[in-house]
Tab-separated table of C-alpha atoms in Angstrom:
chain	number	residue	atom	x	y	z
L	1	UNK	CA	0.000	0.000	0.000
L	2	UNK	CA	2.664	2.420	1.023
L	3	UNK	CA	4.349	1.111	-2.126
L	4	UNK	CA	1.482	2.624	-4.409
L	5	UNK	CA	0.909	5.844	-2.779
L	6	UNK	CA	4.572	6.768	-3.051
L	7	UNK	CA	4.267	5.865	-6.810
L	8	UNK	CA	1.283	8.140	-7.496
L	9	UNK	CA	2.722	10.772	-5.697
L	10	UNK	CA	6.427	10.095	-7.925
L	11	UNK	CA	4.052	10.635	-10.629
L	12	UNK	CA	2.155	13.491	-9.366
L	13	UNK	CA	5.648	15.384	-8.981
L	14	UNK	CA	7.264	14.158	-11.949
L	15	UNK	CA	3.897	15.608	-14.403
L	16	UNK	CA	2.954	18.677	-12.418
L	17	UNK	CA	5.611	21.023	-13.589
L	18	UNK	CA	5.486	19.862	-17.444
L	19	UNK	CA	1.748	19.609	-17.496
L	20	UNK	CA	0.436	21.735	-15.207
L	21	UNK	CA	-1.806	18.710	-13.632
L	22	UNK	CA	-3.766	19.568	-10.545
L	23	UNK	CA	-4.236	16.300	-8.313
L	24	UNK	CA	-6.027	16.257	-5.400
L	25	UNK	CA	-5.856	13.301	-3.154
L	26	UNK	CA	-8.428	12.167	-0.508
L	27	UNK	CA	-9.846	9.009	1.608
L	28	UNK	CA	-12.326	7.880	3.539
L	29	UNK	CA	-12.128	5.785	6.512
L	30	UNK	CA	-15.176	4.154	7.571
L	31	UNK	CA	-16.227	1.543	10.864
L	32	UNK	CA	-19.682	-0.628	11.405
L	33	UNK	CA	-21.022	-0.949	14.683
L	34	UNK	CA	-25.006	-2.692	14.563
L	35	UNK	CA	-26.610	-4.997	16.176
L	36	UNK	CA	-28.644	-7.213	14.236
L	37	UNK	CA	-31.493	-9.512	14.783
L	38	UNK	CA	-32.748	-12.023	12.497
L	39	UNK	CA	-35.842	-14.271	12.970
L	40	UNK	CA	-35.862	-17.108	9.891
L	41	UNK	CA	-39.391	-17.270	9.833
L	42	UNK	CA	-40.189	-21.042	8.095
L	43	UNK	CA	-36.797	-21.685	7.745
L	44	UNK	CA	-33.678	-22.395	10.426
L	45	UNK	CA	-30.224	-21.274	9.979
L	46	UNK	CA	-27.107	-24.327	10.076
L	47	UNK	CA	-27.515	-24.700	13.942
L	48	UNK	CA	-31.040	-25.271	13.617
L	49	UNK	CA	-32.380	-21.985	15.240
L	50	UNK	CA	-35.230	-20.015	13.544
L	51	UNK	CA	-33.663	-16.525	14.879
L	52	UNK	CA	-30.511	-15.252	15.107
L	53	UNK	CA	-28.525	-12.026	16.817
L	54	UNK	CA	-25.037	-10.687	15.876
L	55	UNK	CA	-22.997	-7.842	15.837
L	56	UNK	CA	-21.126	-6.395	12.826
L	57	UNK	CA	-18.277	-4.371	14.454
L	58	UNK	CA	-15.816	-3.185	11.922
L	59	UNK	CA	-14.139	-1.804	9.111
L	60	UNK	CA	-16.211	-1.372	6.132
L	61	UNK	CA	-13.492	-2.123	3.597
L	62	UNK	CA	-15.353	-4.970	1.727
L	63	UNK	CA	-16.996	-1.888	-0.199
L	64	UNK	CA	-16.331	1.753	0.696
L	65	UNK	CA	-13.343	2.751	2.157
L	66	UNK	CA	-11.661	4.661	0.045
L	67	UNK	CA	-8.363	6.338	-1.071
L	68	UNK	CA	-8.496	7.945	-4.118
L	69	UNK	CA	-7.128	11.431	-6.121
L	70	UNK	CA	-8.772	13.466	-8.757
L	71	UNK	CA	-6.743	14.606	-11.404
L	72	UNK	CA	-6.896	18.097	-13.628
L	73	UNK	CA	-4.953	19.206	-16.418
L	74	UNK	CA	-6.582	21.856	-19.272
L	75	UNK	CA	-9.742	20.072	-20.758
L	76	UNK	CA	-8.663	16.849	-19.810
L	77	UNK	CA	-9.511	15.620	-16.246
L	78	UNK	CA	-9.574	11.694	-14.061
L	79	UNK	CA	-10.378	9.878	-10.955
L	80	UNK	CA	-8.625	7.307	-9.670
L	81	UNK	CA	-10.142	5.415	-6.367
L	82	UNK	CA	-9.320	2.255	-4.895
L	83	UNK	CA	-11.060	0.600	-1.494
L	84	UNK	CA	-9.147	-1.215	1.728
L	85	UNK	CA	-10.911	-4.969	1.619
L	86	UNK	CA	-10.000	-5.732	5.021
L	87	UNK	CA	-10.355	-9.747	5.903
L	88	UNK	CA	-11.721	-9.125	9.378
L	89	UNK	CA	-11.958	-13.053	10.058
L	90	UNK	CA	-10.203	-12.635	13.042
L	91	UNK	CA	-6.376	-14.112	11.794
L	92	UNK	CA	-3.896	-11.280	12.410
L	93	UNK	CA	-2.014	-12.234	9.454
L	94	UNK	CA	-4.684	-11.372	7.225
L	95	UNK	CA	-3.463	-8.061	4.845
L	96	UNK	CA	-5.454	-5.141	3.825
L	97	UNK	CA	-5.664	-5.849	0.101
L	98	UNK	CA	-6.975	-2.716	-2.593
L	99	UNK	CA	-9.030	-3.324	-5.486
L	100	UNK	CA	-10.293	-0.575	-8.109
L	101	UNK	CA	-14.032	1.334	-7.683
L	102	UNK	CA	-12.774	4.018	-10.249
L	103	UNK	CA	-10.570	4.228	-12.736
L	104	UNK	CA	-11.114	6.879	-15.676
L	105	UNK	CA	-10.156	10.354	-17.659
L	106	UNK	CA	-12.592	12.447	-19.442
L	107	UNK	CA	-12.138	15.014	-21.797
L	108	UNK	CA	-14.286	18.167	-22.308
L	109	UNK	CA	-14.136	18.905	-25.743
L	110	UNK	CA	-16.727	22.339	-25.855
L	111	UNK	CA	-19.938	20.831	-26.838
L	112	UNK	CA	-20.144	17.762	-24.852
L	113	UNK	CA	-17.518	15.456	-22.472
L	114	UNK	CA	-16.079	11.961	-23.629
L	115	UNK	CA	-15.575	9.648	-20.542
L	116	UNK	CA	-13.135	6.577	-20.960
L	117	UNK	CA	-12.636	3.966	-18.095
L	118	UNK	CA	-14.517	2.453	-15.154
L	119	UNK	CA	-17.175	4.905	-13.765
L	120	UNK	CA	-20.909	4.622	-12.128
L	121	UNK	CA	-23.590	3.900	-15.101
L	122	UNK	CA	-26.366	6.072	-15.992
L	123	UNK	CA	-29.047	3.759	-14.790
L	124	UNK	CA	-27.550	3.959	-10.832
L	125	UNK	CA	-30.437	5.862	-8.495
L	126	UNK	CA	-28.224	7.627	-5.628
L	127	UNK	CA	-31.160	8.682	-3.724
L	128	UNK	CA	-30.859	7.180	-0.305
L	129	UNK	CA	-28.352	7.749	2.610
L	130	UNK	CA	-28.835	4.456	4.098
L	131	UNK	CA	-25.469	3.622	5.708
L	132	UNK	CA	-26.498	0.227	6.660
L	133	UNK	CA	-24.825	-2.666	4.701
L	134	UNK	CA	-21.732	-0.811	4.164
L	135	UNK	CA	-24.183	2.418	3.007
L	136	UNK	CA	-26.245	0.306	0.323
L	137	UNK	CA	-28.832	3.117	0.042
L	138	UNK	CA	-31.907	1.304	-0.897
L	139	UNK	CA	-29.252	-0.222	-3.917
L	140	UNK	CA	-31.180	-3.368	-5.471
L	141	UNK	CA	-34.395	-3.100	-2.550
L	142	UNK	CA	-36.212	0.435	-4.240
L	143	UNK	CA	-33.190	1.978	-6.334
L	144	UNK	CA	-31.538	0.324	-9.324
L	145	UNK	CA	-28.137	0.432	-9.632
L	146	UNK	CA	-25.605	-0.279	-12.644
L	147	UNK	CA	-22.547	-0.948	-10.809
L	148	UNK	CA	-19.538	0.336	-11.760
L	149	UNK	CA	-18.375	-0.696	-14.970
L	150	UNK	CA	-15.517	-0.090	-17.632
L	151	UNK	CA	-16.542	1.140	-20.760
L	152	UNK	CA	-17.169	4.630	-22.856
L	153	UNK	CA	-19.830	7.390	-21.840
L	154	UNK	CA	-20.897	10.552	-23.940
L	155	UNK	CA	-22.538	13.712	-22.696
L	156	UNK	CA	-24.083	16.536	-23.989
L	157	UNK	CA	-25.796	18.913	-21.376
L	158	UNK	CA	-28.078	16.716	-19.692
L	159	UNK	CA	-27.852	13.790	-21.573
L	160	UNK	CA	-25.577	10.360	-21.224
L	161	UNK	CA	-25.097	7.794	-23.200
L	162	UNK	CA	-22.874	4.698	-22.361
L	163	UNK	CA	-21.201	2.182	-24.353
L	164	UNK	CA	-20.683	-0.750	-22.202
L	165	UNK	CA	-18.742	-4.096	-21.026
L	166	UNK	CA	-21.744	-6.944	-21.108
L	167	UNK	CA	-21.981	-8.817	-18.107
L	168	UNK	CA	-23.065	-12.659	-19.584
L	169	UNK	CA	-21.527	-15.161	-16.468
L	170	UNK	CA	-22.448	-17.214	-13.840
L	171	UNK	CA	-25.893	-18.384	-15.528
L	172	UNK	CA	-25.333	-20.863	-17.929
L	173	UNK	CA	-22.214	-22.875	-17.145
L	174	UNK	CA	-20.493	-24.775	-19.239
L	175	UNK	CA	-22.323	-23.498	-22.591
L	176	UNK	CA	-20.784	-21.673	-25.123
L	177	UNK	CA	-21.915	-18.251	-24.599
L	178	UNK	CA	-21.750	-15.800	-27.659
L	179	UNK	CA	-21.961	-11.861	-26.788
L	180	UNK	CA	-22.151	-10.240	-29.779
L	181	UNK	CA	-23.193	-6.535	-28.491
L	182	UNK	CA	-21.656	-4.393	-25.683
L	183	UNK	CA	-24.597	-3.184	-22.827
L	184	UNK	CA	-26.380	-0.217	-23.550
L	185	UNK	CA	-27.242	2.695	-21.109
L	186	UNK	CA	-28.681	5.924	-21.236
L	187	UNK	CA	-29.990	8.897	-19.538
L	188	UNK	CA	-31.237	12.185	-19.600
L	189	UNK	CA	-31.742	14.775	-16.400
L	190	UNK	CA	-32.178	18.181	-15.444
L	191	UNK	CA	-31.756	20.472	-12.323
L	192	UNK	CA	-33.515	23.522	-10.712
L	193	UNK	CA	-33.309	25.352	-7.591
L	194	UNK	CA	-35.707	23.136	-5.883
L	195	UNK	CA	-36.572	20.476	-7.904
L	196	UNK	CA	-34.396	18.031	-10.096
L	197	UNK	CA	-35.140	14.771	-12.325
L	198	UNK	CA	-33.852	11.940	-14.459
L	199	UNK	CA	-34.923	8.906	-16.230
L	200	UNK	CA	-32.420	6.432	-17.453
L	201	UNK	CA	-32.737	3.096	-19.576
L	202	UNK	CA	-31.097	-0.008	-20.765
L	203	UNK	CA	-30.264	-2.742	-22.844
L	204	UNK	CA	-28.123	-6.198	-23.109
L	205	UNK	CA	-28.198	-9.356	-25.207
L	206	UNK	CA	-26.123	-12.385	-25.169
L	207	UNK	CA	-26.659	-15.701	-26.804
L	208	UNK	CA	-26.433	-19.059	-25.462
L	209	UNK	CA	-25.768	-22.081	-28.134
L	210	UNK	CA	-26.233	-24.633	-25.872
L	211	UNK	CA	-28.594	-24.840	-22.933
L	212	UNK	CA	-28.244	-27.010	-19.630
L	213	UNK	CA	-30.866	-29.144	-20.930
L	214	UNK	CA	-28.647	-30.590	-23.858
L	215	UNK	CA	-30.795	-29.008	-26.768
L	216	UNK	CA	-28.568	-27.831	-29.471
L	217	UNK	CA	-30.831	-24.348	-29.884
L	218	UNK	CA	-29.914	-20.653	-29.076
L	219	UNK	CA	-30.850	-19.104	-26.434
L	220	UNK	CA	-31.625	-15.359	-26.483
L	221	UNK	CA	-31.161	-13.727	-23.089
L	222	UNK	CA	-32.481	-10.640	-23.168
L	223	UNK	CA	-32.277	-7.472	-20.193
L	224	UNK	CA	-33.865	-4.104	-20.250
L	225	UNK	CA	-34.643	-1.459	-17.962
L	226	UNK	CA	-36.268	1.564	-17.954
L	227	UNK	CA	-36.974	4.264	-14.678
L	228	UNK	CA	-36.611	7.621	-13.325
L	229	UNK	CA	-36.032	9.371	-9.969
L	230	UNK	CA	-37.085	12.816	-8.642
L	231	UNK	CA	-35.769	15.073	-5.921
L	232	UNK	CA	-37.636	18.156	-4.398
L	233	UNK	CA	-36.141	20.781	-1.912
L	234	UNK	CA	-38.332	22.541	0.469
L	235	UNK	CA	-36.081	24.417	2.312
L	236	UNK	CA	-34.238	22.450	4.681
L	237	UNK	CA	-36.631	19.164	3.925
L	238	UNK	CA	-36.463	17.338	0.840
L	239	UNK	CA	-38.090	14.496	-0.810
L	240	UNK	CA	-36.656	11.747	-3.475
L	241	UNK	CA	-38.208	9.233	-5.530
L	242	UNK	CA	-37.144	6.337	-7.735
L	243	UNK	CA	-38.754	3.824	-9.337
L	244	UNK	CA	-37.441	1.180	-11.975
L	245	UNK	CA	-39.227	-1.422	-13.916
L	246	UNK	CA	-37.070	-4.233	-15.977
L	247	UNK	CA	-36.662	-7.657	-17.133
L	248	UNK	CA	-33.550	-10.378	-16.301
L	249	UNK	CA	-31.547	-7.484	-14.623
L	250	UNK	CA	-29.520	-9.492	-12.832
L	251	UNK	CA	-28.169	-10.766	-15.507
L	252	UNK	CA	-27.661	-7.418	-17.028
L	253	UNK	CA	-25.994	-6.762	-13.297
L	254	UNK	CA	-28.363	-3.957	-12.726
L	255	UNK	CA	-28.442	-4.802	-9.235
L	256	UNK	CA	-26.783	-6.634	-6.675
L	257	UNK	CA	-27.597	-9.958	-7.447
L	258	UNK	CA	-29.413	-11.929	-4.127
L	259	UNK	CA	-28.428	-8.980	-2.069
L	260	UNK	CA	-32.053	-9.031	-0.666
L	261	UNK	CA	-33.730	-11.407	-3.363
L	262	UNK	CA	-33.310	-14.292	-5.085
L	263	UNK	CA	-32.338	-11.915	-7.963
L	264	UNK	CA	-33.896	-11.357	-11.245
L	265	UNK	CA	-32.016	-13.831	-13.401
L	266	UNK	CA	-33.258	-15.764	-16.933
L	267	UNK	CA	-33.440	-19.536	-16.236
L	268	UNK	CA	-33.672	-22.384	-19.723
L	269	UNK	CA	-37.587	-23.620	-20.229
L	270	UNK	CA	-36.197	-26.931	-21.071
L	271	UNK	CA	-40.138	-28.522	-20.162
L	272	UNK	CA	-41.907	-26.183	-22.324
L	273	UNK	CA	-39.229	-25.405	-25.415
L	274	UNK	CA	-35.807	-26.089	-25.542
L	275	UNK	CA	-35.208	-22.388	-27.547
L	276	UNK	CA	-37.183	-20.845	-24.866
L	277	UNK	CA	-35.827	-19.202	-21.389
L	278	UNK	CA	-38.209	-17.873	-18.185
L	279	UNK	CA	-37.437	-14.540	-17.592
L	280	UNK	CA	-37.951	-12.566	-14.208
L	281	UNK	CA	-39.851	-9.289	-14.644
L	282	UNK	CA	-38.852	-6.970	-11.685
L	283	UNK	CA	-40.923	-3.718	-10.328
L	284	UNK	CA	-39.054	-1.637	-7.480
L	285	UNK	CA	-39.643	2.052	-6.027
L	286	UNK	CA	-37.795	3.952	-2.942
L	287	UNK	CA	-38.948	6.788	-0.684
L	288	UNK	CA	-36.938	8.899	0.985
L	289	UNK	CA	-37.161	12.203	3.192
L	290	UNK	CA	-35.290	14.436	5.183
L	291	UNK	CA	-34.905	17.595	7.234
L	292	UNK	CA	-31.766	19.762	8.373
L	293	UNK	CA	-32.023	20.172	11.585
L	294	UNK	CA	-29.077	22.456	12.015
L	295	UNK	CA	-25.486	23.023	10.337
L	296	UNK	CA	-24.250	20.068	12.499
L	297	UNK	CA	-27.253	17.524	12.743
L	298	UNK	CA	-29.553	15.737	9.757
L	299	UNK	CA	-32.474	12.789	9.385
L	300	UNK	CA	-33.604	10.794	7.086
L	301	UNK	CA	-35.927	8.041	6.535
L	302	UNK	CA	-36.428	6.053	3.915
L	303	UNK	CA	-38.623	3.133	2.381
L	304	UNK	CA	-37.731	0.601	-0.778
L	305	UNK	CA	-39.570	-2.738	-2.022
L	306	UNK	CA	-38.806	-4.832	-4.651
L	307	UNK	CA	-40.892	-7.326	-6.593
L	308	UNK	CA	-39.338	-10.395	-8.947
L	309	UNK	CA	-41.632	-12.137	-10.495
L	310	UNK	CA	-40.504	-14.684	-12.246
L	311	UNK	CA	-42.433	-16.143	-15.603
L	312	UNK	CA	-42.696	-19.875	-15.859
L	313	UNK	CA	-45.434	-22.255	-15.113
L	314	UNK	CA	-46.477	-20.856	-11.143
L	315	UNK	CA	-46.126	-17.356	-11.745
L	316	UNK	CA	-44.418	-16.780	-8.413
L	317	UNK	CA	-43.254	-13.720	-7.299
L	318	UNK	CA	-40.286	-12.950	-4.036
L	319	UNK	CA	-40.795	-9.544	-2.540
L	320	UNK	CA	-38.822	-7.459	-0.312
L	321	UNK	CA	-39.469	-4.594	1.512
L	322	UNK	CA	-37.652	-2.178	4.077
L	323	UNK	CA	-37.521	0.758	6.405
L	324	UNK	CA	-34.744	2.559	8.310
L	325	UNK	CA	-34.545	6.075	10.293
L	326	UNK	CA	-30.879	7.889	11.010
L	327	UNK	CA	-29.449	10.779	12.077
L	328	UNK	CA	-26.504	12.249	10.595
L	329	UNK	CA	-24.443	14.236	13.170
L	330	UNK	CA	-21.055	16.168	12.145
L	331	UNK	CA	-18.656	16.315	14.827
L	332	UNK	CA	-15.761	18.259	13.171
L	333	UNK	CA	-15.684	18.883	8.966
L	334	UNK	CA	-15.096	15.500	7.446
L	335	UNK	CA	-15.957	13.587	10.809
L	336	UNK	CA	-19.341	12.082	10.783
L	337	UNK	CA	-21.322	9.368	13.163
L	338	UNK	CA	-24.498	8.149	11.828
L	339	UNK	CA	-26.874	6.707	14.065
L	340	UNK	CA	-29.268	4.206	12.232
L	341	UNK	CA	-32.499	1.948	12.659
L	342	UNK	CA	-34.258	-0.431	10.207
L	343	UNK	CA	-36.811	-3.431	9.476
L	344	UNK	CA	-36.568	-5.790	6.581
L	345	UNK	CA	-39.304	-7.878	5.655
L	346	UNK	CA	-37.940	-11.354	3.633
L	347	UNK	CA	-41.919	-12.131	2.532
L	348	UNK	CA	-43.215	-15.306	1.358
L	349	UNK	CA	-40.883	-17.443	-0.526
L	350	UNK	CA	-41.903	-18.394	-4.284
L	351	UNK	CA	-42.064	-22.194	-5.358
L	352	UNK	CA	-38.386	-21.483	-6.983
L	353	UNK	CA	-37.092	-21.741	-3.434
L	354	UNK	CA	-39.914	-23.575	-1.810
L	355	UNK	CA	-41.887	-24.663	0.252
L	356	UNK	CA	-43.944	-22.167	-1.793
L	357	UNK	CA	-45.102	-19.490	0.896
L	358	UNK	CA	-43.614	-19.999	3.210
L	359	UNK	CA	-42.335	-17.017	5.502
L	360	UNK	CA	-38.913	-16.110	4.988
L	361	UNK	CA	-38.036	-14.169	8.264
L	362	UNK	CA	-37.290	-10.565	8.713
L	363	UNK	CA	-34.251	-8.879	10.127
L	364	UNK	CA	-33.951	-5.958	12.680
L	365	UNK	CA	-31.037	-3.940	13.216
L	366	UNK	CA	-29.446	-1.065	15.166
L	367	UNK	CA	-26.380	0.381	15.111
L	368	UNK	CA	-24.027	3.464	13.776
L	369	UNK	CA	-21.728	4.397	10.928
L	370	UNK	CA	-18.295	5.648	12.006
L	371	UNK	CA	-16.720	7.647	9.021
L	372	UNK	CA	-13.808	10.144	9.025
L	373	UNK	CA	-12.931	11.764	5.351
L	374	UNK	CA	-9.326	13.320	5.084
């Protein structure tokens, strides 16, 4: 680690006086502390209990914490961002490792900006502060989200469209799987004083020549999604909105796949046609409000569910819903605790996963975000 800073900043010297190139390091150091409660419903976990309570204490570097720099020179600007995955299993000879969550330039050439490298998608909904889950913010339960994915991106005003790398693995192993298009994004948004908007959409295809059933037929797996989110300022309250609506987006990886759901992923109709796939059609919307309470102190609450339902011969459907209340307290500028509670509600399970309807379980949790940006 100490390794790679000292070559960034070797860099950062070496460029600086030839190009005039602005960087601007930063990080973000961030700590879970809940308490978490878990009743199975139906089900048991491995020790054969039907509830459950934990604690999550520590770092959040399977996700978020950061170290990063963003880089200026003329029209021509980049990010660069890499989090600490900690292994907090407990060994003390486990290593912080780094792995990339950005990792692009863009150039402003007058009339638009051309964006080159791994970035966030147009179809992501940042709406929610949720800090929960290493701050998933409704992600995948309410909001959609496109990951963050290498590939090209074109704006002009409020417009973006993305040229993409397909996501086409982990669903039909061992076939020969023929992607013969990248993933398509787009969106278009505006801003106002008090009230801003965007809707987004996308598109994948992929082929598979031979499904797990043995037939020698294509397969066409298919993903689109379409949505649009809202945000309106009253003051020192606001309101956001999002709601998506799309079909096999999990295999599109529009969402964190089984995050909360079984995910919405194509499976092979082998009993009905052997050209012929079930897809998963998936509705989700999030709510969330807030009021500034003062300079120092914030809430928010917020409210996401998620419906797959999945097209072959039972028509069943796996829901998810949830609920969570914080406070977001500033001690010092760039040091920030957030208090936090929530409720998640598992619903009935669909025959997929059987027994069909029975209760999956819900979850409780309490707890706090510790997060220090320097």
């Amino acid at each position: 680690m100490k390794k790679l800073i000292l070559a960034i900043a070797v860099l950062a010297l070496i460029a600086s006086p030839a190009l005039a190139v602005d960087w601007n390091f930063y990080g973000s150091a961030r700590v879970n502390t809940w308490y978490t409660s878990t009743d199975f419903g139906d089900t048991e976990n491995v020790g054969g209990d039907d509830d459950d309570t934990d604690i999550l204490w520590g770092s959040q570097g399977q996700q978020n914490s950061r170290f990063g720099a963003r880089v200026k020179a003329e029209n021509v600007s980049g990010r660069v961002e890499i989090q600490m995955r900690a292994n907090n299993g407990g060994d003390p000879s486990n290593v912080i490792t780094t792995e990339s969550r950005l990792l692009y330039g863009e150039w402003n050439f007058g009339a638009g900006k051309l964006l080159v490298g791994k970035a966030y998608t147009p179809v992501s909904q940042f709406i929610s502060g949720q800090a929960f889950d290493e701050d998933i913010g409704l992600l995948s339960s309410g909001a959609a989200y496109g990951n963050r994915i290498s590939g090209l991106q074109l704006s002009f005003g409020g417009f973006t469209f993305a040229v993409l790398e397909p996501n086409n693995d982990g669903y039909f192993a061992g076939d020969d799987v023929d992607t013969m298009l990248p993933k398509l994004e787009a969106k278009y948004g505006m801003s106002f004083d008090m009230f801003s908007f965007n809707v987004m959409g996308g598109y994948q295809h992929y082929e598979v020549q031979e499904n797990p059933g043995g037939f020698d037929d294509d397969v066409d797996i298919d993903s689109w999604i379409v949505g649009g989110d809202v945000a309106v300022n009253f003051g020192p309250a606001y309101v956001k909105g999002a709601i998506s609506y799309g079909q096999n987006i999990s295999n599109a990886a529009w969402d964190v796949t089984g995050l909360y759901t079984i995910g919405a992923v194509a499976v092979p109709n082998a009993l009905v046609a052997p050209d012929d796939v079930d897809d998963v059609d998936t509705l989700q919307f999030a709510l969330v409000g807030g009021f500034k309470f003062t300079d120092q102190v914030s809430f928010e609450a917020g409210f996401g569910w998620r419906e797959d339902d999945f097209d072959d011969a039972g028509g069943d459907e796996d829901d998810f819903w949830q609920v969570y209340g914080q406070a977001v307290i500033s001690l010092a500028p760039g040091v920030w605790i957030i208090p936090e509670i929530g409720y998640q509600d598992f619903a009935d399970a669909p025959v997929d996963i059987g027994p069909d309807g029975a209760d999956q379980g819900s979850k409780l949790y309490a707890g706090a975000k510790w997060q220090i940006d320097f």
